PDB file of C-alpha atoms in Angstrom:
ATOM      1  CA  UNK A  27       7.828 -26.400  12.010  1.00 78.00           C
ATOM      2  CA  UNK A  28      10.604 -24.001  10.989  1.00 87.00           C
ATOM      3  CA  UNK A  29      11.819 -21.234  13.279  1.00 90.00           C
ATOM      4  CA  UNK A  30      11.435 -18.068  11.229  1.00 93.00           C
ATOM      5  CA  UNK A  31      12.732 -15.875  14.054  1.00 92.00           C
ATOM      6  CA  UNK A  32      16.096 -16.060  12.257  1.00 94.00           C
ATOM      7  CA  UNK A  33      14.617 -13.760   9.588  1.00 96.00           C
ATOM      8  CA  UNK A  34      13.004 -11.219  11.911  1.00 96.00           C
ATOM      9  CA  UNK A  35      14.662  -7.820  11.662  1.00 96.00           C
ATOM     10  CA  UNK A  36      15.316  -6.137  15.055  1.00 95.00           C
ATOM     11  CA  UNK A  37      13.053  -3.220  14.133  1.00 95.00           C
ATOM     12  CA  UNK A  38      10.252  -5.649  13.275  1.00 95.00           C
ATOM     13  CA  UNK A  39      10.645  -7.456  16.607  1.00 94.00           C
ATOM     14  CA  UNK A  40      10.680  -4.257  18.671  1.00 93.00           C
ATOM     15  CA  UNK A  41       7.688  -2.733  16.883  1.00 92.00           C
ATOM     16  CA  UNK A  42       5.667  -5.962  17.177  1.00 91.00           C
ATOM     17  CA  UNK A  43       6.380  -6.233  20.898  1.00 90.00           C
ATOM     18  CA  UNK A  44       5.089  -2.680  21.325  1.00 87.00           C
ATOM     19  CA  UNK A  45       1.875  -3.565  19.451  1.00 85.00           C
ATOM     20  CA  UNK A  46       1.287  -6.758  21.399  1.00 83.00           C
ATOM     21  CA  UNK A  47       1.639  -4.881  24.690  1.00 83.00           C
ATOM     22  CA  UNK A  48      -1.329  -2.647  23.830  1.00 80.00           C
ATOM     23  CA  UNK A  49      -4.122  -3.997  26.076  1.00 78.00           C
ATOM     24  CA  UNK A  50      -6.575  -6.284  24.250  1.00 76.00           C
ATOM     25  CA  UNK A  51      -5.236  -5.364  20.796  1.00 78.00           C
ATOM     26  CA  UNK A  52      -4.041  -8.884  19.826  1.00 79.00           C
ATOM     27  CA  UNK A  53      -7.361 -10.500  20.746  1.00 81.00           C
ATOM     28  CA  UNK A  54      -9.435  -7.728  19.148  1.00 78.00           C
ATOM     29  CA  UNK A  55      -7.339  -7.912  15.990  1.00 80.00           C
ATOM     30  CA  UNK A  56      -7.906 -11.656  15.702  1.00 82.00           C
ATOM     31  CA  UNK A  57     -11.656 -11.247  16.212  1.00 82.00           C
ATOM     32  CA  UNK A  58     -11.811  -8.417  13.674  1.00 79.00           C
ATOM     33  CA  UNK A  59      -9.961 -10.561  11.179  1.00 80.00           C
ATOM     34  CA  UNK A  60     -12.159 -13.588  11.796  1.00 81.00           C
ATOM     35  CA  UNK A  61     -15.502 -11.757  11.626  1.00 82.00           C
ATOM     36  CA  UNK A  62     -14.835  -9.068   9.010  1.00 81.00           C
ATOM     37  CA  UNK A  63     -11.489  -8.979   7.200  1.00 80.00           C
ATOM     38  CA  UNK A  64     -11.137 -12.599   6.072  1.00 83.00           C
ATOM     39  CA  UNK A  65     -14.671 -12.708   4.647  1.00 86.00           C
ATOM     40  CA  UNK A  66     -14.381  -9.284   2.992  1.00 86.00           C
ATOM     41  CA  UNK A  67     -11.149 -10.248   1.270  1.00 86.00           C
ATOM     42  CA  UNK A  68     -12.737 -13.498   0.089  1.00 89.00           C
ATOM     43  CA  UNK A  69     -15.625 -11.590  -1.497  1.00 91.00           C
ATOM     44  CA  UNK A  70     -13.274  -9.245  -3.381  1.00 90.00           C
ATOM     45  CA  UNK A  71     -10.828 -11.956  -4.377  1.00 92.00           C
ATOM     46  CA  UNK A  72     -13.446 -14.298  -5.811  1.00 92.00           C
ATOM     47  CA  UNK A  73     -15.485 -11.577  -7.516  1.00 95.00           C
ATOM     48  CA  UNK A  74     -12.939  -9.147  -8.962  1.00 94.00           C
ATOM     49  CA  UNK A  75      -9.614 -10.949  -9.454  1.00 96.00           C
ATOM     50  CA  UNK A  76      -8.210 -13.875 -11.423  1.00 97.00           C
ATOM     51  CA  UNK A  77      -7.241 -16.859  -9.255  1.00 97.00           C
ATOM     52  CA  UNK A  78      -4.064 -18.363 -10.656  1.00 97.00           C
ATOM     53  CA  UNK A  79      -3.533 -22.107 -10.784  1.00 97.00           C
ATOM     54  CA  UNK A  80      -1.847 -24.843 -12.798  1.00 96.00           C
ATOM     55  CA  UNK A  81      -4.521 -24.173 -15.447  1.00 96.00           C
ATOM     56  CA  UNK A  82      -4.693 -20.379 -15.089  1.00 97.00           C
ATOM     57  CA  UNK A  83      -1.453 -18.642 -16.133  1.00 97.00           C
ATOM     58  CA  UNK A  84       0.630 -21.602 -14.918  1.00 97.00           C
ATOM     59  CA  UNK A  85       3.951 -19.918 -15.781  1.00 96.00           C
ATOM     60  CA  UNK A  86       3.389 -17.477 -12.929  1.00 97.00           C
ATOM     61  CA  UNK A  87       1.518 -19.807 -10.582  1.00 98.00           C
ATOM     62  CA  UNK A  88       4.197 -22.506 -10.728  1.00 97.00           C
ATOM     63  CA  UNK A  89       6.666 -20.131  -9.084  1.00 97.00           C
ATOM     64  CA  UNK A  90       4.706 -20.388  -5.824  1.00 98.00           C
ATOM     65  CA  UNK A  91       4.649 -24.095  -4.792  1.00 97.00           C
ATOM     66  CA  UNK A  92       8.456 -24.610  -4.598  1.00 97.00           C
ATOM     67  CA  UNK A  93       8.780 -21.526  -2.392  1.00 97.00           C
ATOM     68  CA  UNK A  94       6.084 -22.753  -0.023  1.00 96.00           C
ATOM     69  CA  UNK A  95       7.639 -26.210   0.046  1.00 96.00           C
ATOM     70  CA  UNK A  96      11.043 -24.808   1.024  1.00 96.00           C
ATOM     71  CA  UNK A  97       9.476 -22.627   3.739  1.00 95.00           C
ATOM     72  CA  UNK A  98       7.169 -25.462   4.872  1.00 94.00           C
ATOM     73  CA  UNK A  99       4.095 -23.215   4.803  1.00 94.00           C
ATOM     74  CA  UNK A 100       0.617 -24.077   3.424  1.00 93.00           C
ATOM     75  CA  UNK A 101       0.034 -23.077  -0.183  1.00 95.00           C
ATOM     76  CA  UNK A 102      -1.886 -19.758  -0.190  1.00 95.00           C
ATOM     77  CA  UNK A 103      -4.303 -18.785  -2.927  1.00 96.00           C
ATOM     78  CA  UNK A 104      -2.637 -16.624  -5.583  1.00 97.00           C
ATOM     79  CA  UNK A 105      -4.586 -13.895  -7.380  1.00 97.00           C
ATOM     80  CA  UNK A 106      -3.950 -11.456 -10.213  1.00 97.00           C
ATOM     81  CA  UNK A 107      -5.484  -7.992  -9.937  1.00 96.00           C
ATOM     82  CA  UNK A 108      -5.819  -5.424 -12.703  1.00 96.00           C
ATOM     83  CA  UNK A 109      -3.705  -2.600 -11.347  1.00 95.00           C
ATOM     84  CA  UNK A 110      -0.974  -0.768 -13.297  1.00 92.00           C
ATOM     85  CA  UNK A 111       1.198  -0.123 -10.236  1.00 91.00           C
ATOM     86  CA  UNK A 112       4.118  -2.500  -9.694  1.00 91.00           C
ATOM     87  CA  UNK A 113       3.076  -4.105  -6.444  1.00 92.00           C
ATOM     88  CA  UNK A 114       1.824  -7.179  -4.596  1.00 95.00           C
ATOM     89  CA  UNK A 115       0.328  -7.804  -1.162  1.00 94.00           C
ATOM     90  CA  UNK A 116      -0.763 -10.531   1.200  1.00 92.00           C
ATOM     91  CA  UNK A 117      -3.494 -10.543   3.844  1.00 88.00           C
ATOM     92  CA  UNK A 118      -5.520 -13.071   5.781  1.00 84.00           C
ATOM     93  CA  UNK A 119      -4.623 -14.942   8.958  1.00 80.00           C
ATOM     94  CA  UNK A 120      -6.419 -18.308   8.947  1.00 82.00           C
ATOM     95  CA  UNK A 121      -6.474 -18.429   5.139  1.00 87.00           C
ATOM     96  CA  UNK A 122      -3.770 -16.108   3.795  1.00 90.00           C
ATOM     97  CA  UNK A 123      -3.647 -15.161   0.124  1.00 94.00           C
ATOM     98  CA  UNK A 124      -1.289 -13.312  -2.191  1.00 96.00           C
ATOM     99  CA  UNK A 125      -2.351 -10.792  -4.828  1.00 97.00           C
ATOM    100  CA  UNK A 126      -0.083  -9.703  -7.684  1.00 97.00           C
ATOM    101  CA  UNK A 127      -0.761  -6.509  -9.612  1.00 97.00           C
ATOM    102  CA  UNK A 128      -0.865  -6.718 -13.401  1.00 96.00           C
ATOM    103  CA  UNK A 129       1.727  -3.912 -13.422  1.00 94.00           C
ATOM    104  CA  UNK A 130       4.196  -6.253 -11.710  1.00 95.00           C
ATOM    105  CA  UNK A 131       3.654  -8.982 -14.330  1.00 95.00           C
ATOM    106  CA  UNK A 132       3.762  -6.566 -17.285  1.00 92.00           C
ATOM    107  CA  UNK A 133       6.855  -4.597 -16.266  1.00 90.00           C
ATOM    108  CA  UNK A 134       9.150  -6.922 -14.301  1.00 90.00           C
ATOM    109  CA  UNK A 135      11.410  -9.828 -15.125  1.00 89.00           C
ATOM    110  CA  UNK A 136      10.435 -13.332 -14.050  1.00 92.00           C
ATOM    111  CA  UNK A 137      13.284 -13.325 -11.538  1.00 93.00           C
ATOM    112  CA  UNK A 138      11.882 -10.208  -9.877  1.00 94.00           C
ATOM    113  CA  UNK A 139       8.353 -11.659  -9.913  1.00 96.00           C
ATOM    114  CA  UNK A 140       9.734 -14.733  -8.120  1.00 97.00           C
ATOM    115  CA  UNK A 141      11.493 -12.508  -5.560  1.00 97.00           C
ATOM    116  CA  UNK A 142       8.243 -10.625  -4.936  1.00 97.00           C
ATOM    117  CA  UNK A 143       6.263 -13.845  -4.465  1.00 98.00           C
ATOM    118  CA  UNK A 144       8.967 -15.087  -2.071  1.00 98.00           C
ATOM    119  CA  UNK A 145       8.698 -11.775  -0.192  1.00 97.00           C
ATOM    120  CA  UNK A 146       4.939 -12.170   0.200  1.00 97.00           C
ATOM    121  CA  UNK A 147       5.419 -15.776   1.359  1.00 97.00           C
ATOM    122  CA  UNK A 148       7.863 -14.309   3.873  1.00 97.00           C
ATOM    123  CA  UNK A 149       5.067 -12.243   5.382  1.00 95.00           C
ATOM    124  CA  UNK A 150       3.032 -15.427   5.792  1.00 95.00           C
ATOM    125  CA  UNK A 151       5.948 -17.399   7.250  1.00 94.00           C
ATOM    126  CA  UNK A 152       6.763 -14.620   9.731  1.00 93.00           C
ATOM    127  CA  UNK A 153       3.094 -14.351  10.821  1.00 90.00           C
ATOM    128  CA  UNK A 154       2.744 -10.758   9.625  1.00 92.00           C
ATOM    129  CA  UNK A 155      -0.630 -11.139   7.931  1.00 88.00           C
ATOM    130  CA  UNK A 156      -2.804 -10.642  11.010  1.00 84.00           C
ATOM    131  CA  UNK A 157      -1.548  -7.165  11.861  1.00 85.00           C
ATOM    132  CA  UNK A 158      -1.120  -6.268   8.190  1.00 84.00           C
ATOM    133  CA  UNK A 159      -4.857  -6.782   7.789  1.00 77.00           C
ATOM    134  CA  UNK A 160      -5.509  -4.436  10.709  1.00 75.00           C
ATOM    135  CA  UNK A 161      -3.009  -1.866   9.418  1.00 75.00           C
ATOM    136  CA  UNK A 162      -4.732  -1.872   6.022  1.00 75.00           C
ATOM    137  CA  UNK A 163      -8.099  -1.340   7.735  1.00 70.00           C
ATOM    138  CA  UNK A 164      -6.783   1.636   9.708  1.00 64.00           C
ATOM    139  CA  UNK A 165      -5.328   3.185   6.588  1.00 62.00           C
ATOM    140  CA  UNK A 166      -8.910   3.310   5.319  1.00 60.00           C
ATOM    141  CA  UNK A 167     -11.781   4.194   7.621  1.00 53.00           C
ATOM    142  CA  UNK A 168     -10.791   2.128  10.627  1.00 52.00           C
ATOM    143  CA  UNK A 169      -9.321   4.878  12.786  1.00 50.00           C
ATOM    144  CA  UNK A 170     -12.573   6.847  12.608  1.00 53.00           C
ATOM    145  CA  UNK A 171     -14.353   4.275  14.767  1.00 52.00           C
ATOM    146  CA  UNK A 172     -12.221   5.199  17.792  1.00 52.00           C
ATOM    147  CA  UNK A 173     -13.911   7.862  19.916  1.00 51.00           C
ATOM    148  CA  UNK A 174     -10.723   9.545  21.166  1.00 48.00           C
ATOM    149  CA  UNK A 175      -8.582  11.371  18.553  1.00 53.00           C
ATOM    150  CA  UNK A 176      -5.347  10.597  20.406  1.00 51.00           C
ATOM    151  CA  UNK A 177      -6.109   6.866  20.261  1.00 56.00           C
ATOM    152  CA  UNK A 178      -6.775   7.141  16.529  1.00 65.00           C
ATOM    153  CA  UNK A 179      -3.408   8.824  16.009  1.00 69.00           C
ATOM    154  CA  UNK A 180      -1.414   6.541  18.311  1.00 75.00           C
ATOM    155  CA  UNK A 181      -2.794   3.244  17.024  1.00 79.00           C
ATOM    156  CA  UNK A 182      -2.664   4.230  13.360  1.00 80.00           C
ATOM    157  CA  UNK A 183       0.979   5.271  13.463  1.00 84.00           C
ATOM    158  CA  UNK A 184       2.028   2.370  15.686  1.00 86.00           C
ATOM    159  CA  UNK A 185       0.532  -0.030  13.124  1.00 87.00           C
ATOM    160  CA  UNK A 186       2.089   1.828  10.188  1.00 89.00           C
ATOM    161  CA  UNK A 187       5.508   1.871  11.852  1.00 91.00           C
ATOM    162  CA  UNK A 188       5.382  -1.877  12.472  1.00 93.00           C
ATOM    163  CA  UNK A 189       4.077  -2.452   8.939  1.00 92.00           C
ATOM    164  CA  UNK A 190       7.147  -0.707   7.522  1.00 94.00           C
ATOM    165  CA  UNK A 191       9.491  -2.648   9.791  1.00 95.00           C
ATOM    166  CA  UNK A 192       7.955  -5.981   8.772  1.00 96.00           C
ATOM    167  CA  UNK A 193       9.119  -5.404   5.192  1.00 96.00           C
ATOM    168  CA  UNK A 194      12.762  -5.845   6.204  1.00 97.00           C
ATOM    169  CA  UNK A 195      11.991  -9.326   7.562  1.00 97.00           C
ATOM    170  CA  UNK A 196      10.086 -10.380   4.435  1.00 97.00           C
ATOM    171  CA  UNK A 197      12.973  -9.120   2.290  1.00 98.00           C
ATOM    172  CA  UNK A 198      15.265 -11.469   4.224  1.00 98.00           C
ATOM    173  CA  UNK A 199      13.016 -14.430   3.477  1.00 98.00           C
ATOM    174  CA  UNK A 200      13.022 -13.458  -0.200  1.00 97.00           C
ATOM    175  CA  UNK A 201      16.827 -13.242  -0.253  1.00 97.00           C
ATOM    176  CA  UNK A 202      17.059 -16.683   1.372  1.00 97.00           C
ATOM    177  CA  UNK A 203      14.737 -18.203  -1.227  1.00 97.00           C
ATOM    178  CA  UNK A 204      16.487 -16.466  -4.139  1.00 96.00           C
ATOM    179  CA  UNK A 205      19.970 -17.360  -2.895  1.00 95.00           C
ATOM    180  CA  UNK A 206      21.247 -13.852  -2.210  1.00 96.00           C
ATOM    181  CA  UNK A 207      20.484 -10.168  -2.373  1.00 96.00           C
ATOM    182  CA  UNK A 208      20.743  -9.679  -6.159  1.00 95.00           C
ATOM    183  CA  UNK A 209      17.093 -10.435  -7.008  1.00 94.00           C
ATOM    184  CA  UNK A 210      15.813  -8.406  -4.047  1.00 96.00           C
ATOM    185  CA  UNK A 211      17.939  -5.385  -5.005  1.00 96.00           C
ATOM    186  CA  UNK A 212      16.746  -5.810  -8.600  1.00 93.00           C
ATOM    187  CA  UNK A 213      13.204  -5.707  -7.264  1.00 94.00           C
ATOM    188  CA  UNK A 214      13.868  -2.361  -5.578  1.00 95.00           C
ATOM    189  CA  UNK A 215      15.377  -0.875  -8.741  1.00 93.00           C
ATOM    190  CA  UNK A 216      12.457  -2.054 -10.887  1.00 90.00           C
ATOM    191  CA  UNK A 217       9.938  -0.830  -8.327  1.00 91.00           C
ATOM    192  CA  UNK A 218      11.679   2.540  -8.305  1.00 90.00           C
ATOM    193  CA  UNK A 219      11.895   2.900 -12.077  1.00 89.00           C
ATOM    194  CA  UNK A 220       8.591   1.412 -13.235  1.00 84.00           C
ATOM    195  CA  UNK A 221      10.117   1.136 -16.699  1.00 79.00           C
ATOM    196  CA  UNK A 222       8.757  -1.031 -19.470  1.00 72.00           C
ATOM    197  CA  UNK A 223      11.509   0.181 -21.814  1.00 77.00           C
ATOM    198  CA  UNK A 224      15.196   0.520 -20.899  1.00 80.00           C
ATOM    199  CA  UNK A 225      14.842  -1.962 -18.034  1.00 77.00           C
ATOM    200  CA  UNK A 226      17.931  -3.763 -19.333  1.00 82.00           C
ATOM    201  CA  UNK A 227      19.923  -0.580 -18.673  1.00 89.00           C
ATOM    202  CA  UNK A 228      19.107  -0.471 -14.957  1.00 88.00           C
ATOM    203  CA  UNK A 229      22.140  -1.006 -12.724  1.00 93.00           C
ATOM    204  CA  UNK A 230      21.710  -2.545  -9.264  1.00 93.00           C
ATOM    205  CA  UNK A 231      25.278  -1.528  -8.435  1.00 94.00           C
ATOM    206  CA  UNK A 232      24.528   2.124  -9.156  1.00 96.00           C
ATOM    207  CA  UNK A 233      21.318   1.892  -7.123  1.00 95.00           C
ATOM    208  CA  UNK A 234      23.296   0.593  -4.122  1.00 96.00           C
ATOM    209  CA  UNK A 235      25.710   3.514  -4.530  1.00 96.00           C
ATOM    210  CA  UNK A 236      22.696   5.826  -4.486  1.00 96.00           C
ATOM    211  CA  UNK A 237      21.563   4.087  -1.290  1.00 95.00           C
ATOM    212  CA  UNK A 238      24.918   4.813   0.367  1.00 95.00           C
ATOM    213  CA  UNK A 239      24.684   8.467  -0.687  1.00 95.00           C
ATOM    214  CA  UNK A 240      21.223   8.619   0.870  1.00 94.00           C
ATOM    215  CA  UNK A 241      22.604   7.228   4.137  1.00 92.00           C
ATOM    216  CA  UNK A 242      25.301   9.903   4.173  1.00 93.00           C
ATOM    217  CA  UNK A 243      22.774  12.640   3.440  1.00 94.00           C
ATOM    218  CA  UNK A 244      20.467  11.367   6.158  1.00 90.00           C
ATOM    219  CA  UNK A 245      23.278  11.348   8.727  1.00 91.00           C
ATOM    220  CA  UNK A 246      24.419  14.878   7.917  1.00 92.00           C
ATOM    221  CA  UNK A 247      21.975  16.526  10.299  1.00 93.00           C
ATOM    222  CA  UNK A 248      19.058  15.982  12.640  1.00 93.00           C
ATOM    223  CA  UNK A 249      16.938  18.049  10.264  1.00 93.00           C
ATOM    224  CA  UNK A 250      17.596  15.628   7.408  1.00 92.00           C
ATOM    225  CA  UNK A 251      16.555  12.740   9.667  1.00 91.00           C
ATOM    226  CA  UNK A 252      13.393  14.580  10.648  1.00 92.00           C
ATOM    227  CA  UNK A 253      12.511  15.101   6.978  1.00 92.00           C
ATOM    228  CA  UNK A 254      13.045  11.403   6.326  1.00 91.00           C
ATOM    229  CA  UNK A 255      10.697  10.368   9.148  1.00 88.00           C
ATOM    230  CA  UNK A 256       8.165  12.990   8.035  1.00 89.00           C
ATOM    231  CA  UNK A 257       8.121  11.545   4.499  1.00 91.00           C
ATOM    232  CA  UNK A 258       7.620   8.028   5.906  1.00 90.00           C
ATOM    233  CA  UNK A 259       4.883   8.916   8.390  1.00 84.00           C
ATOM    234  CA  UNK A 260       1.890   7.998   6.204  1.00 82.00           C
ATOM    235  CA  UNK A 261       3.509   5.098   4.348  1.00 86.00           C
ATOM    236  CA  UNK A 262       3.527   1.347   4.998  1.00 85.00           C
ATOM    237  CA  UNK A 263       6.858   0.616   3.267  1.00 91.00           C
ATOM    238  CA  UNK A 264      10.409   1.852   3.967  1.00 93.00           C
ATOM    239  CA  UNK A 265      12.371   3.727   1.321  1.00 95.00           C
ATOM    240  CA  UNK A 266      13.529   1.515  -1.533  1.00 96.00           C
ATOM    241  CA  UNK A 267      17.182   2.532  -1.150  1.00 96.00           C
ATOM    242  CA  UNK A 268      17.044   1.708   2.553  1.00 95.00           C
ATOM    243  CA  UNK A 269      15.623  -1.752   1.832  1.00 96.00           C
ATOM    244  CA  UNK A 270      18.235  -2.380  -0.859  1.00 96.00           C
ATOM    245  CA  UNK A 271      21.189  -1.479   1.352  1.00 96.00           C
ATOM    246  CA  UNK A 272      19.712  -3.324   4.337  1.00 96.00           C
ATOM    247  CA  UNK A 273      19.301  -6.608   2.459  1.00 97.00           C
ATOM    248  CA  UNK A 274      22.713  -6.298   0.808  1.00 96.00           C
ATOM    249  CA  UNK A 275      24.316  -5.863   4.248  1.00 96.00           C
ATOM    250  CA  UNK A 276      22.406  -8.829   5.724  1.00 97.00           C
ATOM    251  CA  UNK A 277      23.344 -11.120   2.853  1.00 97.00           C
ATOM    252  CA  UNK A 278      27.003 -10.301   3.516  1.00 95.00           C
ATOM    253  CA  UNK A 279      26.641 -11.349   7.170  1.00 95.00           C
ATOM    254  CA  UNK A 280      27.554 -14.600   8.923  1.00 95.00           C
ATOM    255  CA  UNK A 281      23.853 -15.079   9.780  1.00 94.00           C
ATOM    256  CA  UNK A 282      22.983 -15.400   6.098  1.00 96.00           C
ATOM    257  CA  UNK A 283      25.942 -17.689   5.451  1.00 95.00           C
ATOM    258  CA  UNK A 284      24.751 -19.934   8.297  1.00 94.00           C
ATOM    259  CA  UNK A 285      21.230 -20.084   6.872  1.00 94.00           C
ATOM    260  CA  UNK A 286      22.480 -20.984   3.412  1.00 92.00           C
ATOM    261  CA  UNK A 287      24.712 -23.673   4.869  1.00 93.00           C
ATOM    262  CA  UNK A 288      22.350 -25.308   7.385  1.00 91.00           C
ATOM    263  CA  UNK A 289      18.852 -24.134   6.398  1.00 91.00           C
ATOM    264  CA  UNK A 290      16.166 -22.726   8.681  1.00 92.00           C
ATOM    265  CA  UNK A 291      16.229 -24.389  12.142  1.00 91.00           C
ATOM    266  CA  UNK A 292      13.241 -26.238  13.543  1.00 85.00           C
ATOM    267  CA  UNK A 293      11.035 -24.634  16.202  1.00 75.00           C
ATOM    268  CA  UNK A 294       9.813 -26.428  19.316  1.00 66.00           C
ATOM    269  CA  UNK A 295       6.070 -26.429  20.058  1.00 62.00           C
ATOM    270  CA  UNK A 296       4.382 -25.629  23.388  1.00 68.00           C
ATOM    271  CA  UNK A 297       0.804 -25.990  24.587  1.00 66.00           C
ATOM    272  CA  UNK A 298      -1.412 -23.028  25.542  1.00 68.00           C
ATOM    273  CA  UNK A 299      -2.565 -23.424  29.187  1.00 58.00           C
ATOM    274  CA  UNK A 300      -5.890 -21.741  28.379  1.00 59.00           C
ATOM    275  CA  UNK A 301      -7.152 -23.716  25.341  1.00 64.00           C
ATOM    276  CA  UNK A 302      -4.569 -26.525  24.940  1.00 61.00           C
ATOM    277  CA  UNK A 303      -3.705 -25.441  21.401  1.00 70.00           C
ATOM    278  CA  UNK A 304      -0.184 -25.836  20.053  1.00 70.00           C
ATOM    279  CA  UNK A 305       1.764 -22.568  20.088  1.00 70.00           C
ATOM    280  CA  UNK A 306       5.142 -21.637  18.680  1.00 63.00           C
ATOM    281  CA  UNK A 307       7.948 -21.401  21.191  1.00 56.00           C
ATOM    282  CA  UNK A 308       8.713 -17.733  21.818  1.00 51.00           C
ATOM    283  CA  UNK A 309       5.259 -16.469  20.814  1.00 59.00           C
ATOM    284  CA  UNK A 310       3.775 -13.806  23.067  1.00 57.00           C
ATOM    285  CA  UNK A 311       0.134 -14.761  22.429  1.00 63.00           C
ATOM    286  CA  UNK A 312      -1.700 -17.969  21.590  1.00 71.00           C
ATOM    287  CA  UNK A 313      -2.809 -17.813  17.966  1.00 67.00           C
ATOM    288  CA  UNK A 314      -6.079 -19.607  18.791  1.00 70.00           C
ATOM    289  CA  UNK A 315      -7.484 -17.837  21.849  1.00 68.00           C
ATOM    290  CA  UNK A 316      -5.262 -14.787  22.331  1.00 65.00           C
ATOM    291  CA  UNK A 317      -4.066 -15.899  25.779  1.00 59.00           C
ATOM    292  CA  UNK A 318      -0.845 -14.131  26.720  1.00 56.00           C
ATOM    293  CA  UNK A 319       2.054 -16.515  27.308  1.00 53.00           C
ATOM    294  CA  UNK A 320       4.380 -15.384  30.062  1.00 42.00           C
TER     295      UNK A 320
END
């Protein structure tokens, strides 16, 4: 098994540790996913979307298997959803799946589509899908089930903050698969523009310059930083310029050079003392029973 901790962004790690220290949340999240989320997603996927395969839009489907093979992860189901927004998402813990929006296929280059699929596989490889399912639930009606308003607020925004941070890690996986930051930065520019025409006139270099200008603006004052956090409060993704500059910086680092040279290292496996299941070294909780590993 590969050790995907080399992709985990520091913000992702810190936010996840905070979530997993909330009493009973990891176990409750797993039970919620097992009893409700996984089955609900299955109903919607099978009834309302197109499941891609070697016989169903193979040109898009065939992008997926080589990515999964390189990451050594099981092949998830891949669906196409009629939705004009340029987007994709992945949920599910025991049986993860990826959904692509029709807007992504209609508006973006094949290289960007591949980068997006690699990004979603990154969420699976980094074990993000469990809490992403819970975050999605709380963005809907989930927070209303909590009897104390403060708990609704605290849990919702803790999940949203982690959800945003997890995107940086998945971007790193995508850059590794695509061989650099170019395709990931192209993804951000195409997501930002949404253009069907004039897409060939988009400049990733100019977008990265815009990202640097945004950094400078943000650092000008505490008020500017407050406005940035205020704009992000209800979102589950970071700003596109921030993601573009972050991945460009990481791909210029020695960490990325080491990954490209030697590949993803292997991870040792331990045994949970509560249920005897295999657990990843460094995991805080057993993925089978929720037992906390000290």
